[in-house]
Short mmCIF file of C-alpha atoms in Angstrom, two decimals:
data_model
loop_
_atom_site.label_atom_id
_atom_site.label_comp_id
_atom_site.label_asym_id
_atom_site.label_seq_id
_atom_site.Cartn_x
_atom_site.Cartn_y
_atom_site.Cartn_z
CA MET A 1 10.70 115.46 36.23
CA GLN A 2 9.38 112.15 35.75
CA ILE A 3 5.54 112.70 35.24
CA PRO A 4 3.86 109.55 36.53
CA GLN A 5 1.12 107.28 34.46
CA PHE A 6 -2.40 108.26 34.22
CA ASP A 7 -5.49 107.21 32.59
CA PHE A 8 -7.96 110.54 32.70
CA ASP A 9 -11.71 110.16 30.78
CA PRO A 10 -13.67 113.01 31.61
CA ARG A 11 -17.65 111.72 31.23
CA THR A 12 -19.26 115.06 32.41
CA ARG A 13 -19.71 118.53 31.26
CA VAL A 14 -19.67 121.37 33.37
CA VAL A 15 -22.02 124.30 33.23
CA PHE A 16 -21.13 126.77 36.40
CA GLY A 17 -22.78 130.28 36.92
CA GLN A 18 -25.34 132.59 38.70
CA GLY A 19 -28.70 131.50 37.40
CA THR A 20 -27.46 128.43 35.05
CA LEU A 21 -30.32 126.47 36.18
CA ALA A 22 -32.69 128.31 33.68
CA ARG A 23 -30.49 126.21 31.25
CA ILE A 24 -31.88 123.07 32.10
CA GLY A 25 -34.04 122.63 29.43
CA ASP A 26 -32.44 123.22 26.60
CA LEU A 27 -29.39 121.25 28.04
CA VAL A 28 -31.86 117.86 28.09
CA ALA A 29 -33.17 118.73 24.39
CA GLU A 30 -29.80 118.50 23.55
CA PHE A 31 -29.08 115.30 24.73
CA GLY A 32 -33.03 114.33 23.06
CA GLY A 33 -34.48 114.00 26.14
CA SER A 34 -38.58 114.20 25.81
CA LYS A 35 -39.91 112.72 28.99
CA VAL A 36 -37.38 113.61 32.03
CA LEU A 37 -37.77 112.12 35.18
CA LEU A 38 -36.61 114.98 37.66
CA VAL A 39 -35.48 113.27 41.24
CA SER A 40 -35.57 115.36 44.49
CA ASP A 41 -36.75 115.52 47.90
CA GLN A 42 -38.81 117.39 50.64
CA GLY A 43 -36.58 120.24 51.16
CA LEU A 44 -36.13 121.10 47.53
CA LYS A 45 -39.62 121.12 47.15
CA ASP A 46 -40.04 123.98 50.29
CA ALA A 47 -37.19 125.55 49.03
CA GLY A 48 -39.10 126.17 45.67
CA HIS A 49 -36.09 124.60 43.63
CA GLU A 50 -37.97 121.77 42.23
CA ASP A 51 -40.74 124.02 41.13
CA ARG A 52 -38.18 125.92 39.09
CA ALA A 53 -36.36 122.66 37.40
CA LYS A 54 -39.88 121.82 36.66
CA GLU A 55 -40.77 125.09 34.93
CA TYR A 56 -37.91 125.55 32.83
CA LEU A 57 -38.24 121.98 32.04
CA ALA A 58 -42.01 122.56 30.49
CA ALA A 59 -41.08 125.85 28.96
CA ALA A 60 -38.40 123.42 26.85
CA GLY A 61 -41.73 121.48 25.99
CA LEU A 62 -40.22 118.61 27.70
CA GLU A 63 -42.59 116.36 29.92
CA VAL A 64 -41.78 116.30 33.81
CA ALA A 65 -42.74 112.79 36.22
CA VAL A 66 -41.05 114.24 39.70
CA PHE A 67 -39.78 111.53 42.54
CA ASP A 68 -38.97 113.48 45.35
CA ASP A 69 -39.55 110.56 47.98
CA VAL A 70 -35.76 110.46 48.52
CA GLU A 71 -34.49 109.90 52.12
CA PRO A 72 -30.81 111.29 53.40
CA ASN A 73 -28.38 108.47 53.00
CA PRO A 74 -30.47 106.61 50.52
CA THR A 75 -31.44 102.96 50.93
CA SER A 76 -31.74 100.36 47.95
CA ASP A 77 -35.26 100.22 49.16
CA ASP A 78 -35.34 104.26 48.21
CA ILE A 79 -34.36 103.36 44.87
CA GLU A 80 -36.28 100.59 44.02
CA LYS A 81 -39.51 102.56 45.05
CA GLY A 82 -38.16 105.46 42.70
CA VAL A 83 -37.70 102.82 39.33
CA ALA A 84 -41.03 101.24 40.53
CA PHE A 85 -42.33 105.32 40.02
CA ALA A 86 -40.41 105.43 36.55
CA ARG A 87 -41.52 102.53 34.55
CA ASN A 88 -44.42 103.83 34.91
CA GLU A 89 -44.04 106.77 33.50
CA GLN A 90 -41.65 105.57 30.11
CA ILE A 91 -38.76 108.17 31.09
CA ASP A 92 -35.96 108.67 28.96
CA PHE A 93 -33.95 111.10 30.58
CA ILE A 94 -32.81 111.54 34.34
CA VAL A 95 -32.35 114.88 36.70
CA GLY A 96 -30.91 114.61 39.94
CA LEU A 97 -31.46 117.84 42.15
CA GLY A 98 -30.45 117.92 45.50
CA GLY A 99 -27.65 116.55 47.83
CA GLY A 100 -25.88 113.61 47.52
CA SER A 101 -28.55 111.41 48.46
CA SER A 102 -31.05 113.05 45.06
CA MET A 103 -27.83 112.60 42.82
CA ASP A 104 -26.81 109.00 44.06
CA CYS A 105 -30.49 107.86 43.65
CA ALA A 106 -31.00 109.33 40.43
CA LYS A 107 -27.98 106.86 39.53
CA GLY A 108 -29.40 103.92 41.45
CA ILE A 109 -32.80 104.29 39.77
CA ASN A 110 -30.67 104.55 36.37
CA PHE A 111 -28.86 101.14 37.10
CA LEU A 112 -32.54 99.27 37.49
CA LEU A 113 -34.45 101.14 35.46
CA THR A 114 -31.85 100.10 32.68
CA ASN A 115 -29.73 97.03 33.60
CA GLY A 116 -32.60 95.26 35.92
CA GLY A 117 -31.55 93.23 38.72
CA LYS A 118 -31.14 94.83 42.67
CA MET A 119 -28.21 97.41 43.68
CA SER A 120 -26.09 94.77 45.20
CA ASP A 121 -25.56 93.50 41.65
CA TYR A 122 -23.54 96.51 40.84
CA LYS A 123 -21.45 96.77 43.99
CA GLY A 124 -17.96 97.27 42.72
CA VAL A 125 -16.93 98.97 39.43
CA GLY A 126 -18.34 97.76 35.46
CA LYS A 127 -20.96 95.67 36.39
CA ALA A 128 -23.35 97.23 34.43
CA THR A 129 -23.87 95.87 31.04
CA LYS A 130 -26.20 97.59 28.83
CA PRO A 131 -26.25 101.78 28.08
CA MET A 132 -27.81 104.13 30.76
CA LEU A 133 -30.24 106.71 30.22
CA PRO A 134 -28.58 110.46 29.82
CA LEU A 135 -28.62 112.21 33.68
CA ILE A 136 -28.07 115.71 34.39
CA ALA A 137 -27.03 116.16 38.01
CA ILE A 138 -27.62 119.52 39.80
CA PRO A 139 -26.29 119.89 43.64
CA THR A 140 -28.20 121.96 45.48
CA THR A 141 -25.18 121.55 48.86
CA SER A 142 -21.58 122.24 48.23
CA GLY A 143 -20.47 118.68 49.71
CA THR A 144 -20.62 115.01 48.14
CA GLY A 145 -19.33 116.29 44.84
CA SER A 146 -21.45 113.40 43.40
CA GLU A 147 -22.36 115.51 40.14
CA ALA A 148 -18.59 114.65 39.24
CA GLN A 149 -18.57 110.90 39.88
CA SER A 150 -19.30 107.64 38.06
CA PHE A 151 -20.39 105.64 41.36
CA ALA A 152 -23.82 105.75 43.06
CA VAL A 153 -23.32 105.33 47.19
CA VAL A 154 -26.34 103.61 48.18
CA ALA A 155 -26.59 101.99 51.66
CA ASP A 156 -28.24 98.43 52.73
CA PRO A 157 -31.56 98.54 54.19
CA LYS A 158 -30.62 95.96 56.90
CA THR A 159 -26.73 96.96 58.06
CA HIS A 160 -26.91 100.67 56.63
CA MET A 161 -23.82 99.89 55.41
CA LYS A 162 -22.59 101.86 52.50
CA MET A 163 -22.35 100.42 49.16
CA ALA A 164 -20.46 101.98 46.09
CA CYS A 165 -21.95 100.96 42.66
CA GLY A 166 -19.66 102.47 40.39
CA ASP A 167 -19.87 101.89 36.12
CA LYS A 168 -18.84 104.99 33.49
CA LYS A 169 -22.17 104.78 32.01
CA ALA A 170 -23.70 106.36 35.25
CA ALA A 171 -21.69 109.58 35.24
CA ALA A 172 -23.57 112.59 34.69
CA LYS A 173 -23.26 113.48 31.01
CA VAL A 174 -23.59 117.70 32.34
CA ALA A 175 -23.51 118.77 35.77
CA ILE A 176 -25.42 122.47 36.73
CA LEU A 177 -23.23 124.51 38.96
CA ASP A 178 -25.91 126.99 39.61
CA PRO A 179 -24.85 128.82 43.49
CA ASP A 180 -28.02 130.07 43.86
CA LEU A 181 -29.35 126.94 44.63
CA THR A 182 -26.83 127.09 47.86
CA LEU A 183 -28.50 129.88 49.33
CA THR A 184 -31.32 127.87 50.96
CA MET A 185 -29.31 125.51 53.01
CA PRO A 186 -29.73 125.65 56.58
CA ARG A 187 -26.31 126.47 58.60
CA SER A 188 -26.12 122.95 59.95
CA VAL A 189 -26.25 121.55 56.25
CA ARG A 190 -24.12 124.18 55.09
CA ALA A 191 -21.20 123.46 57.76
CA ALA A 192 -21.55 119.66 57.61
CA THR A 193 -21.32 119.48 53.33
CA GLY A 194 -18.50 121.77 53.64
CA ILE A 195 -16.33 120.20 55.74
CA ASP A 196 -17.02 116.82 54.02
CA ALA A 197 -16.09 118.84 50.50
CA ILE A 198 -12.63 119.62 52.16
CA SER A 199 -11.80 116.34 53.57
CA HIS A 200 -12.52 114.89 50.02
CA ALA A 201 -9.65 117.77 48.79
CA VAL A 202 -7.08 116.87 51.40
CA GLU A 203 -8.05 112.53 51.47
CA SER A 204 -8.20 112.28 47.58
CA TYR A 205 -4.64 114.44 47.63
CA VAL A 206 -2.36 111.52 49.44
CA THR A 207 -3.87 108.22 48.29
CA LEU A 208 -2.35 105.32 46.89
CA LYS A 209 -4.60 105.99 43.74
CA ARG A 210 -3.59 109.33 43.00
CA GLY A 211 -2.13 110.77 40.34
CA PRO A 212 -1.25 114.23 38.65
CA VAL A 213 -4.77 114.52 37.22
CA SER A 214 -6.50 113.87 40.64
CA GLN A 215 -4.32 116.53 42.51
CA LEU A 216 -4.81 118.73 40.29
CA PHE A 217 -8.43 118.65 41.17
CA SER A 218 -7.42 117.97 44.74
CA ARG A 219 -5.52 120.92 45.28
CA GLN A 220 -7.59 123.43 43.29
CA ALA A 221 -10.78 122.39 45.41
CA TRP A 222 -8.45 122.87 48.74
CA SER A 223 -7.86 126.44 47.19
CA LEU A 224 -11.26 127.53 46.78
CA LEU A 225 -13.12 125.23 50.11
CA SER A 226 -10.39 126.62 52.70
CA ARG A 227 -10.59 130.30 51.90
CA SER A 228 -14.51 130.07 51.36
CA PHE A 229 -15.89 127.86 53.87
CA LEU A 230 -15.96 130.25 56.77
CA LYS A 231 -16.85 133.05 54.77
CA SER A 232 -20.38 130.95 53.19
CA LEU A 233 -21.22 130.24 56.79
CA GLN A 234 -20.55 134.03 57.98
CA GLU A 235 -22.65 135.42 54.88
CA PRO A 236 -24.30 132.54 53.53
CA GLN A 237 -26.41 134.93 51.03
CA ASN A 238 -22.75 135.85 49.70
CA VAL A 239 -22.84 134.19 46.15
CA ASP A 240 -19.20 134.77 45.43
CA ALA A 241 -18.86 132.16 48.55
CA ASN A 242 -21.28 129.78 47.59
CA GLY A 243 -19.63 129.39 44.09
CA ALA A 244 -16.10 128.82 45.37
CA MET A 245 -17.46 126.27 47.62
CA LEU A 246 -19.57 124.71 45.15
CA LEU A 247 -17.33 124.47 42.45
CA GLY A 248 -14.30 123.44 44.99
CA ALA A 249 -16.89 120.28 46.15
CA HIS A 250 -17.13 119.89 42.50
CA PHE A 251 -13.13 119.43 41.95
CA ALA A 252 -13.01 117.37 44.95
CA GLY A 253 -15.53 114.88 43.78
CA ALA A 254 -13.95 114.90 40.44
CA ALA A 255 -10.58 114.39 42.40
CA ILE A 256 -12.35 111.28 44.23
CA GLU A 257 -13.32 109.66 40.74
CA ASN A 258 -9.83 109.56 39.69
CA SER A 259 -7.92 109.13 42.98
CA MET A 260 -10.64 107.33 45.73
CA LEU A 261 -10.77 108.29 49.43
CA GLY A 262 -9.02 107.14 52.51
CA ALA A 263 -9.41 106.37 56.12
CA THR A 264 -11.58 109.20 57.34
CA HIS A 265 -14.46 107.97 55.31
CA ALA A 266 -13.97 103.77 55.97
CA LEU A 267 -14.15 105.16 59.86
CA ALA A 268 -16.99 107.88 59.29
CA ASN A 269 -19.21 104.89 57.77
CA PRO A 270 -19.69 102.68 60.36
CA LEU A 271 -20.66 105.33 62.49
CA SER A 272 -23.66 106.77 60.42
CA ALA A 273 -24.74 102.98 60.21
CA HIS A 274 -24.65 102.36 64.08
CA CYS A 275 -25.29 105.80 65.79
CA ASN A 276 -27.03 108.02 63.32
CA LEU A 277 -24.49 110.17 63.09
CA THR A 278 -24.50 113.06 60.22
CA HIS A 279 -21.51 112.33 57.54
CA GLY A 280 -20.22 115.81 57.91
CA ILE A 281 -20.17 115.64 61.72
CA ALA A 282 -17.94 112.28 61.69
CA ILE A 283 -15.82 113.53 58.76
CA GLY A 284 -15.07 116.58 60.97
CA VAL A 285 -14.34 114.69 64.42
CA LEU A 286 -12.09 112.10 62.36
CA LEU A 287 -10.54 114.08 59.63
CA PRO A 288 -7.87 115.75 61.64
CA HIS A 289 -6.70 112.19 63.71
CA VAL A 290 -6.19 110.21 60.26
CA VAL A 291 -3.77 113.29 58.68
CA ARG A 292 -1.79 112.88 61.97
CA PHE A 293 -2.06 108.94 61.47
CA ASN A 294 -1.14 109.16 57.98
CA GLY A 295 1.57 112.72 58.59
CA ALA A 296 4.08 109.93 60.24
CA LEU A 297 5.24 108.91 56.73
CA PRO A 298 7.61 111.35 55.51
CA GLU A 299 6.18 111.88 52.20
CA ILE A 300 2.43 112.07 52.87
CA ALA A 301 4.03 114.71 55.57
CA ASN A 302 5.25 116.29 52.63
CA LEU A 303 2.06 116.45 50.26
CA TYR A 304 -0.07 117.76 53.62
CA GLY A 305 2.73 120.28 53.41
CA HIS A 306 1.91 121.84 50.11
CA PHE A 307 -1.94 122.29 51.78
CA ALA A 308 -0.77 124.40 54.78
CA GLU A 309 1.49 126.36 52.69
CA ASP A 310 -0.99 126.85 50.69
CA ILE A 311 -3.00 129.05 52.98
CA GLY A 312 0.39 130.16 54.99
CA LEU A 313 0.40 128.42 58.01
CA CYS A 314 3.91 127.26 57.65
CA GLU A 315 6.66 126.19 55.04
CA ASN A 316 6.06 123.08 52.49
CA SER A 317 9.08 121.71 54.18
CA ASP A 318 8.00 122.04 57.97
CA PRO A 319 8.14 118.52 59.61
CA GLU A 320 5.22 119.63 61.95
CA ALA A 321 3.36 120.52 58.60
CA PRO A 322 0.95 117.62 59.31
CA VAL A 323 -0.08 118.97 62.79
CA ILE A 324 -0.19 121.85 61.59
CA LEU A 325 -2.98 120.91 59.41
CA ALA A 326 -4.77 118.81 61.53
CA GLU A 327 -5.14 121.57 64.30
CA TYR A 328 -6.09 124.24 61.53
CA LEU A 329 -9.00 121.55 59.98
CA THR A 330 -9.77 121.07 63.86
CA HIS A 331 -10.21 125.27 63.83
CA LEU A 332 -12.94 125.24 60.60
CA VAL A 333 -14.78 122.43 62.66
CA GLN A 334 -14.66 124.27 66.00
CA LYS A 335 -16.07 127.61 63.90
CA SER A 336 -18.59 125.73 62.27
CA GLU A 337 -20.07 124.95 65.46
CA GLN A 338 -19.52 121.15 64.49
CA PRO A 339 -18.83 119.38 67.74
CA GLY A 340 -14.67 117.95 67.56
CA ARG A 341 -14.93 114.72 69.56
CA LEU A 342 -17.08 111.55 69.12
CA ARG A 343 -17.86 112.20 73.21
CA GLU A 344 -19.28 114.92 72.51
CA CYS A 345 -22.02 113.13 69.56
CA ASN A 346 -23.42 110.28 72.02
CA VAL A 347 -21.47 107.88 70.54
CA ASP A 348 -20.97 104.35 72.43
CA GLU A 349 -17.53 103.43 72.97
CA SER A 350 -18.67 99.61 73.44
CA LEU A 351 -19.32 99.89 69.84
CA PHE A 352 -15.82 100.72 68.70
CA GLU A 353 -14.05 97.10 68.06
CA LYS A 354 -17.12 96.35 65.67
CA MET A 355 -16.99 99.23 64.16
CA ALA A 356 -13.64 98.92 63.96
CA SER A 357 -14.05 95.81 62.37
CA GLU A 358 -16.07 96.79 59.92
CA ALA A 359 -14.36 99.95 58.69
CA SER A 360 -11.54 97.74 57.96
CA GLU A 361 -13.54 96.27 55.25
CA GLN A 362 -14.83 99.71 53.65
CA TRP A 363 -13.55 99.99 50.03
CA THR A 364 -12.36 103.55 51.15
CA GLY A 365 -9.49 102.95 53.71
CA GLN A 366 -7.79 100.46 50.83
CA SER A 367 -6.67 103.78 49.12
CA ASN A 368 -5.05 105.25 52.64
CA PRO A 369 -1.67 105.98 51.93
CA ARG A 370 -0.75 104.15 54.97
CA PRO A 371 -1.98 101.00 55.86
CA VAL A 372 -5.19 100.59 58.05
CA ASP A 373 -6.40 97.34 59.64
CA ALA A 374 -9.25 97.14 62.76
CA SER A 375 -6.47 97.58 65.28
CA SER A 376 -5.05 100.86 63.58
CA LEU A 377 -8.55 101.97 63.09
CA LEU A 378 -9.67 101.33 66.50
CA GLU A 379 -6.78 103.42 68.27
CA LEU A 380 -8.33 106.15 65.78
CA TYR A 381 -12.03 105.85 66.92
CA LYS A 382 -10.40 106.55 70.35
CA CYS A 383 -8.48 109.23 69.99
CA ALA A 384 -11.58 110.94 68.50
CA TYR A 385 -13.53 109.85 71.53
#
């Protein structure tokens, strides 16, 4: 068997386990930090996670400045507010605590605090020319896998379309994966972020940029997530199920770092921008349709067959594997009590052509295994409606 070429460059140490948040002070000190910027949000403050993190940092003799004015889907305006706050605090270390929004905001602050300019200057890959501050990322949802990635995904405040700003220097030095932090997620958040994580595993496994390392992460993520998602919804205080979801989301994030995503995410971003549709809900509606679309390619159908076989849906070689997998994904969305069609989400059909055009320009669509353009993306919106 010929093994394809790959370039695997891991940047992030992973500390996993119940109660590992308590190690945060020692880990910051290990990397030479003394004054920490803790980036969080009001929900985490209300849940008590912010205060616990502060206590652990203070117990290690570290000064802490808290910026918790982070909104969902942060824009570059939110980043600039965080930078203005951080400049007055003379910080030398950053901790991002929360969902993808907090972690992306922490990375965005790092870009501007150390390299100057505005977020749009860093759209793309490798545009930061100066060193960046060390970062520890601590997810409190089992969703984005942002703690495993070197990208800050930030929305344009005018268009609300998302920009991907990537640089290896922006990757977290450490990711702390503590299942205890995910026990407080509301059901709606647990459902939306879980479906998003599952989509990361499914999409990253088949992209044009896939490779042996990314596929190892994708498949292990799928194994953990597909077996634990419904259990985590039914038993939200089950630490083992939450731990599997958290680790699965991290592995899926690591897969994205090495393979990118596909058409599902290209389609979802305009929906969030124009219709204010929660990202995970948009993903849940769209993913089964993209799986069917991509499954028309025999090679991709075979890859989807791996996932179907892994959980006993059918044999890997079954020509109907993409359809069977798509139906299973729809089943998960239904069981999570999320909408299954765009018409249930009050989406305006008249926006489809505009959104399809915008989706065709999204960076994620460029890695989809089956080529997409505005016409094919429009058809996918219609199917999802």
